[in-house]
Amino acid sequence: MTAHIAQTASTDGEPAAAPRVDSEVGPLRTVLLHRPGAELKRLTPRNNDQLLFDGVPWVDRAQEEHDAFAELLRGRGVEVLLLADLLVDALHDDRARIAGIHSAVNERRLGIDLADALRSHLASIGPDQLATALMTGMTFEELPAAEGASLVRKMHHPIDFAVDPLPNLLFTRDSSVWVGDRVAITSLALPARDRETALTDLIYAYHPRFRRTGRAYGAHSAPVEGGDVLLLAPGVLAIGVGERTTPAGAESFARSALADGLAHTVLAVPITQERATMHLDTVCTMVDRDAVVMYPAVRDNLFAYPVRSDGAGGVVVDDRRPFLEAAAEAMGIEKLRVIDTGLDPVTAEREQWDDGNNTLAVGPGLVVAYERNVETNARLEDAGVEVIRISGSELGSGRGGPRCMSCPIDRAPLV
């Protein structure tokens, strides 16, 4: 049975302060995770590439690893919200049910008759079953019994997907980003992830907990993903531009953040457009107020285009500058400390691939990282950063580390 999560309240019964996130390293109070479920059991050697996984994970072990990750955070005083629970709660609202069903049923793919039959079926089941169908997908053999002839059903293999599964829900960082006291629903680039933002959107729109949450970034026409957005310091954002986030997406996000007063400087950071560096947080993440862990192969050729408001509703885009220099200036510090991934070029490449850069800061100088990245973790500790190690042998098959798997909803301010 799903536990319903009430609106956060203070001890005196008044609504608590609105959640907000102003940095990457402020003490973590609340985080959104997604426990891997039956959607991962849809992955096969035939479809795992299309669904953006590099292998077929052992699902039971992935769940054990994720449970340990969630429990570790709870042990540090972090409130852990699970996406599936929030989705079930939201689907008690009829408007959310309509939105979820609309996102799942592709009439152009199924045809009018089969689409109508599927809508009727989904409308007839309870919130728990509907949430499962929206996340796990449905094959043609799982569709409701036909009430007449269907060429679409007949010409598809029974195990073809009529509703695609969403195995990448595991990576909650990408579909929503909190900036200040607002949430931005992003626009994911690849077809395999199209529907993720629809589910995230309906959670924020219809779950009672987020009823008063304001929205940031109103334009979704150009791709921008949360793994490319780093909150370097209050008022300073970095947005990677590469395989998943386009220049148009970065500009749209920057204009929105600047216009809403959520940032005074946005750094657009070009990164290589390839699988190993799909997001900015695969090559660089914050580990302390003034420190990043970074893949050394990009250290000297990572640049940024600073974007600022022109004071009249437009923006000023400066010429490109070295990223580390531009970031330090925008953050108001002398320089950023850089902790290299790995020990030598080969180790660095291996550990970057295994998400050595993809750390989740629980607080300043305190991060969660995969235990397999031995050299990178040792370098972090040598630099004074405490590393909490977790297992990720199966979780990592989708190419995502602790940061990818977590969407911070509330962080305490840095003092």
XYZ file of C-alpha atoms in Angstrom:
415
model
C 0.000 0.000 0.000
C 1.390 3.390 -0.931
C 1.784 5.826 1.936
C 0.216 9.177 1.130
C 2.650 12.019 1.676
C 1.114 15.119 3.180
C 2.073 18.731 2.651
C 5.207 19.435 4.679
C 4.361 21.219 7.929
C 6.342 22.726 10.764
C 6.042 21.526 14.357
C 3.518 24.272 15.207
C 1.134 23.162 12.483
C 1.940 25.977 10.067
C 3.208 25.154 6.560
C 6.968 24.725 6.550
C 9.201 26.980 4.510
C 9.056 26.189 0.815
C 11.782 23.840 -0.333
C 14.610 25.437 -2.275
C 17.955 24.537 -3.802
C 20.569 27.242 -4.282
C 23.733 25.180 -4.621
C 25.126 21.738 -5.360
C 26.609 21.260 -1.884
C 24.268 22.820 0.680
C 23.250 20.234 3.324
C 20.748 17.922 1.628
C 17.339 17.848 3.301
C 14.973 16.228 0.779
C 15.683 14.225 -2.361
C 13.618 12.479 -5.032
C 14.715 8.964 -6.024
C 13.157 6.207 -8.094
C 13.581 2.641 -6.909
C 14.198 0.525 -10.020
C 11.216 -1.665 -10.733
C 9.640 -3.950 -13.308
C 10.477 -1.472 -16.086
C 14.084 -2.725 -15.900
C 12.825 -6.268 -16.515
C 11.661 -5.080 -19.933
C 15.301 -4.678 -21.022
C 16.657 -7.383 -23.313
C 19.750 -7.641 -25.534
C 17.370 -6.790 -28.392
C 16.205 -3.450 -26.995
C 18.672 -2.269 -24.346
C 20.553 0.038 -26.748
C 17.311 1.660 -27.893
C 16.322 2.134 -24.249
C 19.740 3.692 -23.476
C 21.246 0.958 -21.307
C 24.683 -0.523 -21.992
C 23.683 -3.914 -20.672
C 20.848 -5.938 -19.188
C 20.934 -5.335 -15.420
C 20.309 -7.932 -12.744
C 17.186 -6.236 -11.413
C 17.088 -7.775 -7.938
C 20.668 -6.690 -7.294
C 19.977 -3.220 -8.717
C 17.092 -2.894 -6.257
C 19.311 -4.005 -3.372
C 21.938 -1.445 -4.355
C 19.343 1.297 -4.652
C 17.749 0.402 -1.315
C 21.180 0.693 0.316
C 21.677 4.104 -1.339
C 18.310 5.362 -0.084
C 18.895 4.003 3.424
C 22.329 5.622 3.555
C 20.758 8.995 2.795
C 18.043 8.476 5.392
C 20.765 7.623 7.897
C 22.269 11.046 7.227
C 18.966 12.736 8.028
C 17.811 13.165 4.420
C 14.108 12.801 3.628
C 13.845 10.376 0.688
C 10.799 10.669 -1.574
C 10.204 7.825 -4.027
C 8.842 8.749 -7.442
C 6.523 5.745 -7.685
C 4.852 6.614 -4.370
C 4.383 10.239 -5.413
C 2.952 9.137 -8.753
C 0.363 6.868 -7.142
C -0.651 9.656 -4.781
C -0.986 12.155 -7.641
C -3.075 9.712 -9.694
C -5.853 9.914 -7.125
C -6.621 13.233 -8.811
C -8.759 12.692 -11.919
C -6.878 15.430 -13.766
C -3.612 13.588 -13.201
C -5.164 10.344 -14.458
C -6.269 12.053 -17.656
C -2.818 13.572 -18.155
C -1.044 10.259 -17.504
C -3.274 8.281 -19.850
C -2.944 10.931 -22.542
C 0.847 10.716 -22.352
C 0.859 6.923 -22.628
C -1.529 6.342 -25.531
C -0.056 7.090 -28.939
C -2.997 7.161 -31.346
C -0.757 7.562 -34.399
C 0.970 4.329 -33.479
C -2.016 2.300 -32.301
C -4.790 3.607 -34.512
C -8.050 5.114 -33.298
C -9.865 1.906 -32.297
C -7.040 0.282 -30.348
C -6.120 3.610 -28.750
C -9.706 4.083 -27.552
C -9.758 0.577 -26.117
C -6.479 1.200 -24.271
C -7.694 4.535 -22.887
C -10.848 2.880 -21.585
C -8.826 0.124 -19.952
C -6.391 2.521 -18.265
C -9.265 4.691 -17.054
C -10.872 1.667 -15.386
C -7.950 0.614 -13.183
C -6.829 1.998 -9.829
C -3.974 4.436 -9.184
C -1.492 1.705 -8.238
C -2.137 -0.315 -11.407
C -2.161 2.791 -13.561
C 1.154 3.979 -12.126
C 2.659 0.567 -12.871
C 1.380 0.638 -16.461
C 2.707 4.177 -17.015
C 6.170 3.271 -15.725
C 6.508 -0.331 -16.899
C 4.719 0.013 -20.231
C 2.515 -2.599 -21.894
C 3.129 -5.109 -24.638
C 0.524 -5.901 -27.277
C -0.258 -9.207 -25.578
C -0.954 -7.296 -22.334
C -3.510 -5.007 -23.935
C -7.162 -5.588 -23.029
C -8.973 -8.255 -24.997
C -9.960 -7.111 -28.472
C -13.598 -6.323 -29.191
C -13.109 -6.671 -32.914
C -10.522 -7.164 -35.622
C -7.355 -5.079 -35.315
C -4.739 -4.968 -38.064
C -2.405 -3.086 -35.698
C -2.549 -5.841 -33.098
C -2.254 -8.602 -35.701
C 0.795 -7.086 -37.426
C 2.777 -6.563 -34.222
C 4.636 -9.276 -32.368
C 2.925 -10.008 -29.023
C 5.948 -8.806 -27.035
C 6.328 -5.544 -28.971
C 5.592 -2.500 -26.841
C 2.262 -0.765 -27.274
C 3.286 1.551 -24.418
C 7.032 1.897 -24.023
C 8.620 1.180 -20.615
C 10.607 3.889 -18.850
C 13.766 2.259 -17.427
C 15.550 5.617 -17.265
C 13.146 6.878 -14.589
C 15.966 5.680 -12.318
C 17.805 8.890 -13.206
C 15.528 11.420 -11.540
C 18.070 14.224 -12.004
C 17.230 14.673 -15.678
C 13.490 15.333 -15.817
C 13.266 18.088 -13.205
C 15.630 20.621 -11.661
C 15.049 22.819 -8.623
C 16.474 26.325 -8.886
C 15.791 28.450 -5.840
C 12.234 27.772 -4.698
C 10.986 26.750 -8.141
C 11.048 23.561 -10.147
C 11.880 23.370 -13.836
C 10.407 20.504 -15.843
C 12.974 19.806 -18.527
C 12.727 18.638 -22.130
C 14.488 15.307 -22.675
C 16.254 14.838 -25.982
C 15.831 11.171 -26.920
C 12.597 9.350 -27.822
C 13.168 6.652 -25.178
C 12.745 9.306 -22.492
C 9.927 11.425 -23.938
C 7.275 10.356 -21.428
C 9.400 10.754 -18.311
C 8.790 14.470 -18.118
C 5.038 13.924 -18.517
C 5.008 11.825 -15.341
C 7.274 14.238 -13.472
C 5.086 17.135 -14.590
C 1.874 15.575 -13.301
C 3.512 14.785 -9.941
C 4.482 18.420 -9.446
C 1.119 19.606 -10.762
C -1.209 17.346 -8.772
C 0.557 15.948 -5.707
C -0.639 17.837 -2.596
C 2.913 18.321 -1.385
C 3.822 20.490 -4.361
C 0.563 22.402 -4.695
C 2.236 25.738 -3.959
C 5.433 25.104 -5.896
C 6.233 27.697 -8.533
C 7.560 26.752 -11.938
C 10.746 27.870 -13.631
C 11.622 27.508 -17.302
C 8.369 27.699 -19.189
C 9.639 26.833 -22.674
C 10.043 23.152 -23.517
C 10.580 23.332 -27.260
C 14.358 22.787 -27.135
C 16.117 19.944 -25.289
C 17.667 20.599 -21.891
C 18.345 17.856 -19.331
C 18.978 18.105 -15.597
C 22.290 16.268 -15.745
C 23.626 19.265 -17.650
C 22.536 21.818 -15.021
C 24.886 22.569 -12.126
C 24.089 25.128 -9.414
C 27.652 26.223 -8.767
C 26.675 28.799 -6.144
C 23.610 30.890 -5.289
C 22.811 32.798 -8.488
C 25.340 30.932 -10.647
C 24.307 28.141 -13.021
C 26.376 26.090 -15.443
C 24.595 24.330 -18.313
C 26.376 21.709 -20.394
C 25.680 21.740 -24.131
C 26.328 18.447 -25.868
C 24.579 15.163 -26.655
C 21.433 15.893 -24.628
C 21.149 19.681 -24.181
C 21.187 21.876 -27.282
C 22.378 25.501 -27.542
C 18.725 26.520 -27.961
C 17.754 24.607 -24.818
C 20.585 26.152 -22.803
C 19.664 29.637 -24.013
C 15.990 29.144 -23.237
C 16.780 27.886 -19.717
C 19.249 30.737 -19.160
C 16.789 33.409 -20.306
C 14.114 31.993 -18.008
C 16.412 31.797 -14.958
C 17.758 35.308 -15.520
C 14.321 36.825 -16.128
C 12.917 35.208 -12.972
C 15.834 36.418 -10.844
C 16.934 32.855 -10.110
C 20.438 33.522 -11.432
C 22.683 36.458 -12.194
C 25.099 34.437 -14.357
C 24.582 31.337 -16.487
C 27.609 29.604 -17.990
C 26.896 27.657 -21.192
C 29.563 24.947 -21.356
C 30.117 22.985 -24.607
C 30.978 19.317 -24.028
C 31.759 16.489 -26.417
C 28.677 14.979 -28.008
C 29.208 11.323 -27.213
C 27.891 8.637 -24.888
C 30.750 8.818 -22.364
C 30.142 12.536 -21.823
C 26.385 12.715 -22.282
C 25.947 15.353 -19.538
C 28.120 17.958 -17.854
C 27.884 15.988 -14.609
C 29.673 13.049 -16.249
C 32.871 15.128 -16.412
C 32.479 17.577 -13.515
C 30.533 17.832 -10.250
C 30.813 20.052 -7.171
C 32.157 18.342 -4.043
C 32.657 21.391 -1.802
C 31.947 25.105 -1.790
C 35.053 25.780 -3.849
C 35.955 22.362 -5.269
C 35.003 20.148 -8.202
C 35.959 16.643 -9.211
C 36.803 16.751 -12.903
C 37.901 14.447 -15.702
C 41.467 15.630 -16.410
C 41.123 15.086 -20.167
C 38.696 18.032 -20.347
C 40.252 20.281 -17.719
C 42.234 22.472 -20.102
C 39.757 22.582 -22.979
C 36.487 23.132 -21.127
C 35.155 26.582 -21.959
C 32.108 28.621 -21.056
C 29.994 31.350 -22.606
C 28.817 33.612 -19.731
C 25.205 34.736 -20.183
C 23.786 37.636 -18.151
C 20.734 39.864 -18.198
C 20.994 43.105 -20.156
C 18.606 44.748 -17.703
C 15.952 45.279 -20.361
C 14.465 41.803 -20.724
C 17.197 40.448 -22.991
C 20.571 38.825 -22.422
C 24.232 39.550 -23.039
C 26.377 36.627 -24.200
C 30.099 37.086 -23.606
C 32.861 35.495 -25.649
C 33.983 32.090 -24.495
C 36.430 31.835 -21.595
C 38.079 28.954 -19.717
C 35.328 27.350 -17.653
C 37.243 27.252 -14.370
C 38.156 30.919 -14.667
C 34.650 32.043 -15.607
C 33.075 29.912 -12.861
C 35.339 31.244 -10.108
C 34.681 34.837 -11.170
C 30.905 34.348 -11.225
C 31.021 32.585 -7.841
C 33.060 35.416 -6.314
C 36.004 33.237 -5.304
C 39.667 33.375 -6.233
C 39.735 29.945 -7.884
C 38.048 26.568 -7.975
C 39.983 23.671 -6.533
C 40.096 20.804 -9.033
C 40.363 17.168 -7.968
C 41.237 14.928 -10.887
C 39.442 11.714 -11.750
C 41.717 8.686 -11.596
C 45.474 8.459 -11.180
C 46.820 8.202 -14.735
C 45.185 8.678 -18.172
C 44.004 5.064 -18.451
C 42.603 4.917 -14.914
C 41.009 8.324 -15.389
C 39.251 7.172 -18.550
C 38.018 3.990 -16.866
C 36.744 5.776 -13.772
C 35.124 8.572 -15.777
C 33.217 5.890 -17.716
C 32.205 4.335 -14.386
C 30.772 7.665 -13.156
C 33.742 8.661 -11.019
C 32.802 12.307 -11.606
C 29.122 11.762 -10.901
C 29.054 12.338 -7.144
C 26.124 13.478 -5.007
C 26.989 16.052 -2.354
C 25.145 15.434 0.915
C 26.803 18.537 2.338
C 29.945 20.624 1.821
C 32.888 18.254 1.538
C 30.672 15.153 1.947
C 29.756 13.108 -1.138
C 28.276 9.775 -2.174
C 30.250 7.918 -4.867
C 30.461 4.454 -6.412
C 32.931 2.292 -4.525
C 34.469 0.934 -7.743
C 36.200 4.248 -8.513
C 39.013 3.551 -6.084
C 41.583 6.075 -7.295
C 39.131 8.953 -7.682
C 37.711 8.342 -4.210
C 41.226 8.287 -2.772
C 42.002 11.603 -4.468
C 38.835 13.120 -3.044
C 39.767 12.021 0.456
C 43.329 13.306 0.052
C 41.759 16.682 -0.786
C 39.705 16.660 2.423
C 36.396 15.424 0.966
C 34.630 12.667 2.902
C 33.445 9.914 0.557
C 30.509 7.635 1.361
C 30.914 4.623 -0.911
C 28.013 2.663 -2.408
C 27.865 -0.360 -4.673
C 26.728 0.290 -8.231
C 27.618 -2.786 -10.249
C 24.061 -3.072 -11.609
C 22.803 0.489 -11.146
C 25.633 1.729 -13.359
C 24.474 -0.202 -16.427
C 22.457 2.829 -17.493
C 25.550 5.061 -17.256
C 24.556 7.100 -14.254
C 26.021 7.627 -10.795
C 24.674 8.915 -7.468
C 24.072 12.424 -8.840
C 22.141 11.104 -11.849
C 19.954 8.990 -9.571
C 18.924 11.876 -7.317
C 16.937 15.083 -7.705
C 17.517 17.358 -4.685
C 14.279 19.106 -3.701
C 15.529 20.929 -0.615
C 19.008 21.937 0.538
C 19.926 24.076 3.522
C 21.636 27.336 2.583
C 25.407 27.561 2.699
C 26.660 29.611 5.647
